Coordinates of C-alpha atoms in Angstrom, one line a residue:
Chain A
M1053 CA 24.4 -1.7 9.2
N1054 CA 22.1 -3.1 6.6
E1055 CA 19.0 -3.1 8.8
Y1056 CA 16.8 -0.5 10.1
P1057 CA 15.9 -0.3 13.9
I1058 CA 13.7 -3.2 15.0
P1059 CA 10.3 -1.4 15.3
I1060 CA 10.8 -0.1 11.5
E1061 CA 11.9 -3.5 10.4
R1062 CA 8.9 -5.2 12.0
L1063 CA 6.5 -2.6 10.5
V1064 CA 8.1 -3.0 7.0
D1065 CA 7.8 -6.7 7.5
E1066 CA 4.1 -6.7 8.2
L1067 CA 3.3 -4.0 5.5
S1068 CA 5.2 -6.1 2.9
K1069 CA 2.8 -8.9 3.6
L1070 CA 0.0 -7.0 2.0
P1071 CA -0.9 -7.7 -1.5
G1072 CA 1.1 -5.6 -4.2
I1073 CA 3.4 -4.1 -1.5
G1074 CA 7.0 -4.7 -1.7
R1075 CA 10.0 -3.8 0.6
K1076 CA 10.6 -0.4 -1.1
T1077 CA 6.9 0.5 -0.8
A1078 CA 6.6 -0.8 2.7
L1079 CA 9.6 1.4 3.7
R1080 CA 8.1 4.5 2.1
L1081 CA 4.8 3.7 3.9
A1082 CA 6.7 3.1 7.2
Y1083 CA 8.5 6.5 7.0
H1084 CA 5.3 8.1 6.3
I1085 CA 3.6 6.5 9.3
I1086 CA 6.4 7.4 11.6
N1087 CA 6.0 11.1 10.7
L1088 CA 2.2 11.1 11.3
N1089 CA 1.1 12.2 14.6
E1090 CA 0.0 9.8 17.3
I1091 CA -3.7 10.3 16.8
Q1092 CA -3.4 9.5 13.2
V1093 CA -1.5 6.3 13.6
K1094 CA -4.0 5.3 16.3
N1095 CA -6.9 6.0 13.8
L1096 CA -5.4 3.8 11.2
S1097 CA -4.6 1.0 13.7
N1098 CA -7.9 1.2 15.1
A1099 CA -9.5 1.1 11.7
L1100 CA -7.6 -2.3 11.0
I1101 CA -8.9 -3.9 14.2
E1102 CA -12.5 -2.6 13.9
A1103 CA -12.8 -3.8 10.3
K1104 CA -11.5 -7.3 11.3
E1105 CA -14.0 -7.4 14.5
K1106 CA -17.0 -6.0 13.2
I1107 CA -17.1 -7.3 9.5
H1108 CA -18.5 -10.9 8.9
E1109 CA -20.6 -12.6 6.2
C1110 CA -24.3 -11.8 6.1
K1111 CA -26.2 -14.9 7.2
L1112 CA -28.3 -15.0 4.0
C1113 CA -26.3 -14.1 1.1
F1114 CA -22.6 -14.0 2.6
N1115 CA -21.9 -10.6 1.5
L1116 CA -19.6 -8.7 3.9
T1117 CA -21.5 -6.8 6.7
D1118 CA -21.4 -5.3 10.1
K1119 CA -25.0 -6.5 10.8
E1120 CA -26.6 -10.0 11.0
Y1121 CA -28.1 -9.7 7.6
C1122 CA -26.6 -7.1 5.1
D1123 CA -28.4 -4.0 4.0
L1124 CA -29.4 -5.7 0.6
C1125 CA -31.0 -8.7 2.3
S1126 CA -32.7 -6.8 4.8
N1127 CA -34.1 -4.2 2.1
D1128 CA -37.9 -4.9 1.7
K1129 CA -37.6 -2.9 -1.8
R1130 CA -35.4 -5.7 -3.4
D1131 CA -37.0 -8.3 -5.6
R1132 CA -36.5 -11.4 -3.5
S1133 CA -37.3 -13.9 -6.4
K1134 CA -34.0 -13.3 -8.1
I1135 CA -30.6 -14.3 -6.8
C1136 CA -27.3 -13.0 -8.6
V1137 CA -24.4 -15.4 -7.8
V1138 CA -21.1 -13.8 -7.7
E1139 CA -17.6 -14.9 -6.7
S1140 CA -16.7 -12.3 -4.2
P1141 CA -18.1 -9.1 -2.4
K1142 CA -16.0 -7.0 -4.7
D1143 CA -18.1 -8.4 -7.7
L1144 CA -21.4 -7.9 -5.8
F1145 CA -20.4 -4.1 -5.2
A1146 CA -19.5 -3.8 -8.8
I1147 CA -22.8 -4.9 -10.1
E1148 CA -24.5 -2.9 -7.4
N1149 CA -22.8 0.3 -8.3
G1150 CA -23.8 -0.4 -11.8
G1151 CA -27.4 0.0 -10.8
G1152 CA -29.0 -2.2 -13.3
Y1153 CA -30.0 -5.0 -10.6
N1154 CA -32.7 -5.0 -7.8
G1155 CA -32.7 -8.7 -6.7
L1156 CA -30.7 -10.4 -3.9
Y1157 CA -27.0 -11.9 -4.2
H1158 CA -25.3 -14.9 -3.1
V1159 CA -21.5 -14.6 -2.6
L1160 CA -19.7 -17.7 -3.1
H1161 CA -16.3 -16.6 -1.6
G1162 CA -14.3 -18.5 -4.2
I1163 CA -14.8 -20.6 -7.3
I1164 CA -14.6 -24.2 -8.1
S1165 CA -11.1 -24.8 -9.1
P1166 CA -9.7 -28.3 -9.2
M1167 CA -6.3 -27.1 -10.2
N1168 CA -6.1 -25.2 -6.9
G1169 CA -7.8 -27.9 -4.8
I1170 CA -10.9 -26.0 -4.6
G1171 CA -14.2 -28.1 -4.9
A1172 CA -17.9 -27.4 -4.4
G1173 CA -17.8 -28.1 -0.8
Q1174 CA -15.2 -25.2 0.0
I1175 CA -17.3 -22.3 -1.3
R1176 CA -20.9 -21.2 -0.4
L1177 CA -22.7 -23.7 -2.8
K1178 CA -24.4 -25.8 -0.3
E1179 CA -25.7 -22.5 1.2
L1180 CA -27.0 -21.5 -2.2
E1181 CA -28.8 -24.8 -2.6
D1182 CA -30.5 -24.1 0.9
R1183 CA -31.8 -20.9 -0.5
L1184 CA -33.6 -22.4 -3.5
N1185 CA -37.1 -22.4 -2.1
D1186 CA -40.3 -21.9 -4.2
D1187 CA -39.9 -18.0 -4.1
I1188 CA -37.0 -18.2 -6.1
K1189 CA -37.7 -17.6 -9.9
E1190 CA -34.3 -16.9 -11.3
I1191 CA -30.7 -17.6 -10.6
I1192 CA -28.4 -15.1 -12.4
I1193 CA -24.8 -16.4 -12.7
A1194 CA -22.1 -13.6 -12.8
T1195 CA -18.9 -15.7 -12.4
N1196 CA -16.1 -14.8 -14.8
L1197 CA -15.8 -16.5 -18.3
S1198 CA -12.9 -18.8 -17.3
V1199 CA -12.5 -22.4 -16.9
E1200 CA -13.4 -22.0 -13.2
G1201 CA -16.2 -19.8 -13.9
D1202 CA -17.7 -22.2 -16.4
A1203 CA -17.3 -25.1 -13.9
T1204 CA -19.1 -23.1 -11.2
A1205 CA -21.9 -22.1 -13.6
H1206 CA -22.3 -25.7 -14.7
Y1207 CA -22.4 -27.0 -11.1
I1208 CA -25.1 -24.4 -10.3
S1209 CA -27.2 -25.3 -13.2
Q1210 CA -27.1 -29.0 -12.1
L1211 CA -28.2 -27.8 -8.6
V1212 CA -31.2 -26.1 -10.0
K1213 CA -32.1 -28.7 -12.7
D1214 CA -35.1 -30.3 -11.0
K1215 CA -36.6 -27.0 -9.8
D1216 CA -38.8 -24.6 -11.5
I1217 CA -36.0 -21.9 -11.6
L1218 CA -34.6 -20.1 -14.7
V1219 CA -30.9 -20.1 -14.7
T1220 CA -29.2 -17.4 -16.7
R1221 CA -25.6 -16.0 -17.1
I1222 CA -24.6 -12.3 -17.5
A1223 CA -23.7 -11.4 -21.2
H1224 CA -20.1 -11.5 -22.2
G1225 CA -19.1 -9.4 -25.1
V1226 CA -17.3 -6.1 -25.9
P1227 CA -17.5 -3.5 -23.2
V1228 CA -19.2 -0.2 -24.1
G1229 CA -17.0 2.6 -25.4
S1230 CA -14.0 0.4 -26.3
D1231 CA -12.1 -0.2 -29.5
L1232 CA -12.8 -3.4 -31.1
E1233 CA -9.2 -3.9 -32.2
Y1234 CA -7.9 -4.4 -28.5
F1235 CA -10.0 -7.5 -27.8
D1236 CA -9.0 -11.0 -27.9
S1237 CA -10.6 -13.3 -30.4
V1238 CA -12.8 -15.3 -27.9
T1239 CA -14.5 -12.0 -26.7
L1240 CA -15.0 -11.1 -30.3
K1241 CA -16.4 -14.4 -31.4
L1242 CA -18.8 -14.3 -28.3
A1243 CA -19.9 -10.8 -29.1
L1244 CA -20.8 -12.0 -32.5
K1245 CA -22.4 -15.2 -31.6
N1246 CA -24.7 -13.4 -28.8
R1247 CA -25.6 -10.5 -31.0
T1248 CA -29.0 -9.0 -30.5
E1249 CA -31.6 -7.6 -32.9
I1250 CA -31.9 -3.7 -32.8
Chain B
M187 CA -26.1 1.1 -2.0
N188 CA -22.9 2.9 -3.1
E189 CA -21.1 2.4 0.2
Y190 CA -19.5 -0.4 2.0
P191 CA -20.5 -1.1 5.6
I192 CA -19.0 1.6 7.8
P193 CA -16.1 -0.3 9.3
I194 CA -14.8 -1.1 5.7
E195 CA -15.4 2.5 4.7
R196 CA -13.5 3.7 7.7
L197 CA -10.6 1.4 6.9
V198 CA -10.6 2.4 3.2
D199 CA -10.5 6.0 4.2
E200 CA -7.5 5.6 6.6
L201 CA -5.6 3.4 4.1
S202 CA -6.2 5.9 1.1
K203 CA -4.5 8.6 3.2
L204 CA -1.3 6.7 2.8
P205 CA 1.1 7.9 -0.1
G206 CA 0.5 6.2 -3.4
I207 CA -2.6 4.3 -2.3
G208 CA -5.9 5.4 -3.9
R209 CA -9.3 4.1 -3.3
K210 CA -9.1 1.0 -5.4
T211 CA -5.9 -0.2 -3.9
A212 CA -7.2 0.6 -0.5
L213 CA -10.3 -1.6 -1.1
R214 CA -8.0 -4.4 -2.3
L215 CA -6.1 -4.1 0.9
A216 CA -9.1 -3.7 3.1
Y217 CA -10.5 -7.1 1.6
H218 CA -7.2 -8.8 2.2
I219 CA -7.2 -7.4 5.8
I220 CA -10.7 -8.8 6.5
N221 CA -9.6 -12.1 5.3
L222 CA -6.6 -12.3 7.5
N223 CA -7.0 -14.0 10.9
E224 CA -7.2 -11.9 14.1
I225 CA -3.6 -12.5 15.1
Q226 CA -2.3 -11.4 11.7
V227 CA -4.3 -8.2 11.9
K228 CA -3.3 -7.5 15.5
N229 CA 0.3 -7.8 14.4
L230 CA -0.1 -5.3 11.8
S231 CA -1.9 -3.0 14.0
N232 CA 0.7 -3.2 16.9
A233 CA 3.6 -2.9 14.5
L234 CA 2.1 0.6 13.4
I235 CA 1.7 1.6 17.0
E236 CA 5.0 0.3 18.1
A237 CA 7.0 2.0 15.3
K238 CA 5.3 5.2 16.2
E239 CA 5.9 5.0 19.8
K240 CA 9.5 3.6 19.9
I241 CA 11.1 5.3 16.8
H242 CA 12.5 8.8 17.5
E243 CA 15.5 10.9 16.3
C244 CA 19.1 10.2 17.5
K245 CA 20.0 12.9 20.0
L246 CA 23.2 13.4 18.0
C247 CA 22.6 12.8 14.3
F248 CA 18.9 12.9 14.1
N249 CA 18.7 9.5 12.4
L250 CA 15.8 7.4 13.3
T251 CA 16.3 5.1 16.1
D252 CA 14.6 3.2 19.0
K253 CA 17.5 4.1 21.4
E254 CA 18.7 7.5 22.8
Y255 CA 21.7 7.5 20.3
C256 CA 21.5 5.5 17.1
D257 CA 23.6 2.4 16.3
L258 CA 25.9 4.5 14.1
C259 CA 26.7 7.4 16.6
S260 CA 27.2 4.7 19.4
N261 CA 29.5 2.7 17.4
D262 CA 33.2 3.2 18.4
K263 CA 34.7 2.0 15.2
R264 CA 33.1 4.9 13.0
D265 CA 35.5 7.7 12.1
R266 CA 34.3 10.6 14.3
S267 CA 36.0 13.3 12.3
K268 CA 33.7 13.1 9.4
I269 CA 30.1 14.0 9.2
C270 CA 27.9 13.3 6.0
V271 CA 24.9 15.6 5.7
V272 CA 21.8 14.0 4.3
E273 CA 18.4 15.1 3.7
S274 CA 16.4 12.2 5.4
P275 CA 16.9 9.0 7.0
K276 CA 16.3 7.3 3.7
D277 CA 19.3 8.9 2.1
L278 CA 21.4 7.9 5.1
F279 CA 20.4 4.2 4.8
A280 CA 21.1 4.3 1.0
I281 CA 24.6 5.6 1.6
E282 CA 25.2 3.1 4.6
N283 CA 24.1 0.2 2.3
G284 CA 26.5 1.3 -0.2
G285 CA 29.1 0.6 2.2
G286 CA 31.7 3.0 1.1
Y287 CA 31.5 5.3 4.2
N288 CA 32.7 4.8 7.8
G289 CA 31.9 8.4 9.4
L290 CA 29.0 9.7 11.0
Y291 CA 25.9 11.3 9.8
H292 CA 23.8 14.4 10.2
V293 CA 20.1 14.0 8.9
L294 CA 18.5 17.4 8.3
H295 CA 15.0 16.2 7.9
G296 CA 14.3 18.5 5.1
I297 CA 15.9 20.9 2.8
I298 CA 16.1 24.8 2.5
S299 CA 13.3 25.6 0.1
P300 CA 12.2 29.1 0.1
M301 CA 9.4 28.0 -2.4
N302 CA 7.8 25.8 0.2
G303 CA 8.4 28.2 3.0
I304 CA 11.2 26.0 4.5
G305 CA 14.1 28.1 5.8
A306 CA 17.3 27.2 7.6
G307 CA 15.5 27.3 10.8
Q308 CA 13.0 24.6 10.1
I309 CA 15.6 21.9 9.4
R310 CA 18.2 20.5 11.7
L311 CA 21.0 23.0 10.7
K312 CA 21.4 24.6 14.0
E313 CA 22.1 21.1 15.4
L314 CA 24.7 20.6 12.7
E315 CA 26.5 23.9 13.7
D316 CA 26.4 22.8 17.4
R317 CA 28.4 19.6 16.3
L318 CA 31.1 21.4 14.6
N319 CA 34.0 21.1 17.3
D320 CA 37.6 20.8 16.7
D321 CA 37.3 16.9 16.2
I322 CA 35.4 17.4 13.0
K323 CA 37.8 17.4 9.9
E324 CA 35.4 17.2 7.0
I325 CA 31.7 17.7 6.2
I326 CA 30.4 15.7 3.3
I327 CA 27.4 17.3 1.8
A328 CA 25.1 14.6 0.3
T329 CA 22.0 16.7 -0.7
N330 CA 20.4 16.2 -4.1
L331 CA 21.8 18.4 -7.1
S332 CA 18.5 20.6 -7.2
V333 CA 18.1 24.3 -6.4
E334 CA 17.1 23.3 -2.7
G335 CA 20.1 21.0 -2.3
D336 CA 22.5 23.8 -3.7
A337 CA 21.1 26.3 -1.3
T338 CA 21.3 23.8 1.5
A339 CA 25.1 23.0 0.5
H340 CA 25.7 26.7 0.2
Y341 CA 24.3 27.4 3.7
I342 CA 26.5 24.6 5.4
S343 CA 29.5 25.8 3.6
Q344 CA 28.9 29.3 5.1
L345 CA 28.5 27.8 8.6
V346 CA 31.9 26.2 8.4
K347 CA 33.7 29.0 6.7
D348 CA 35.6 30.4 9.7
K349 CA 36.5 26.8 10.9
D350 CA 39.2 24.6 10.0
I351 CA 36.9 22.0 8.4
L352 CA 37.1 20.7 4.8
V353 CA 33.5 20.8 3.0
T354 CA 33.1 18.5 0.2
R355 CA 30.2 17.3 -1.9
I356 CA 29.3 13.9 -3.2
A357 CA 30.2 13.4 -7.0
H358 CA 27.4 13.8 -9.4
G359 CA 27.6 12.1 -12.7
V360 CA 26.5 9.2 -14.7
P361 CA 25.6 6.0 -12.5
V362 CA 27.6 2.9 -13.0
G363 CA 26.3 0.6 -15.5
S364 CA 23.9 2.9 -17.3
D365 CA 23.5 3.8 -20.9
L366 CA 24.7 7.4 -21.7
E367 CA 21.7 8.1 -24.1
Y368 CA 19.2 8.1 -21.3
F369 CA 20.7 11.0 -19.4
D370 CA 19.8 14.6 -19.4
S371 CA 22.3 17.3 -20.6
V372 CA 23.1 18.6 -17.2
T373 CA 24.1 15.3 -15.7
L374 CA 26.3 14.6 -18.9
K375 CA 27.9 18.1 -18.7
L376 CA 28.6 17.5 -15.0
A377 CA 30.1 14.0 -15.7
L378 CA 32.4 15.6 -18.4
K379 CA 33.5 18.5 -16.1
N380 CA 34.3 16.5 -13.2
R381 CA 36.2 13.7 -15.2
T382 CA 39.0 12.1 -13.4
E383 CA 42.4 10.9 -14.6
I384 CA 42.6 7.1 -14.9

């Protein structure tokens, strides 16, 4: 007998499909789940279904939300003249939790990556273009500093070229509280190049 | 906004309850799950419910099974004169996958641990006693070599004392293919003490 009973095998199979979960971890989780009471398993199962059913993209900024427009887009106190462009909702929440920004967002849900066959048409760039009306004064690009991030930033700056909109990119440099010795040369060069007067 | 939409928060909450999954990992899993299609999420959700509903303990050995008696207990080819006593179904499957054993098992679902308030009555020791009829020739104790494992082994040997049953314990020593320098002194002392003639 090298196999567990079918319902356990099926659960282990399904859990192993999740990112970062191999068969051993899936088995540990499966044992844990079998030892929970029925209500706890129902709660977990319902949370899965409910998140999938209720969460979709905001009609304006494509952030994840359970409403038509997300809490940020429907918040009157946000500065509607600025749009911060991010790759994923995770990046949006990271900036939001940082607390230094009060404008709107635009979630691309991906990044231009010819190596992976992802062109401008596959991410939410057309939808960004549609948002660029006269109220928008600044686009802040917060894509990563990678080939793909650069390509996407370049594409966006081309979109905006003929409009009276400022395009900026978040600063890349050495994080606060970190030791210089641990950073790669590209980060250090950038940090020097973009130095600011104190 | 420091919170995700409620259905995401609920899913993250539920996932964080699983062993070894913190909030960051739960968030990564939640994003992944939201990006799956509906059928994939249903499959995962159903696998959870099904495993909980269908898996229970074997009536004889208390291994996990979806039948009345597990595949091992209902297999005529197994040697019914030997019972290997393990702490958990995981240990049973580990020994089974090793392939060196053809007898039956008894899963205690725990171990005597006065420190944690677990006495003999809370694990399947009474049920082991009930199995000790004249057909049983050997009890092989495969609990860990810890205070709790020793206490449990001692308890079992007392159960069997007046019966004509051999009680053995699996060998503890240095695993195959490992470097001696990495083992603790207790393991090395045991390995020397229990040396065998070649």
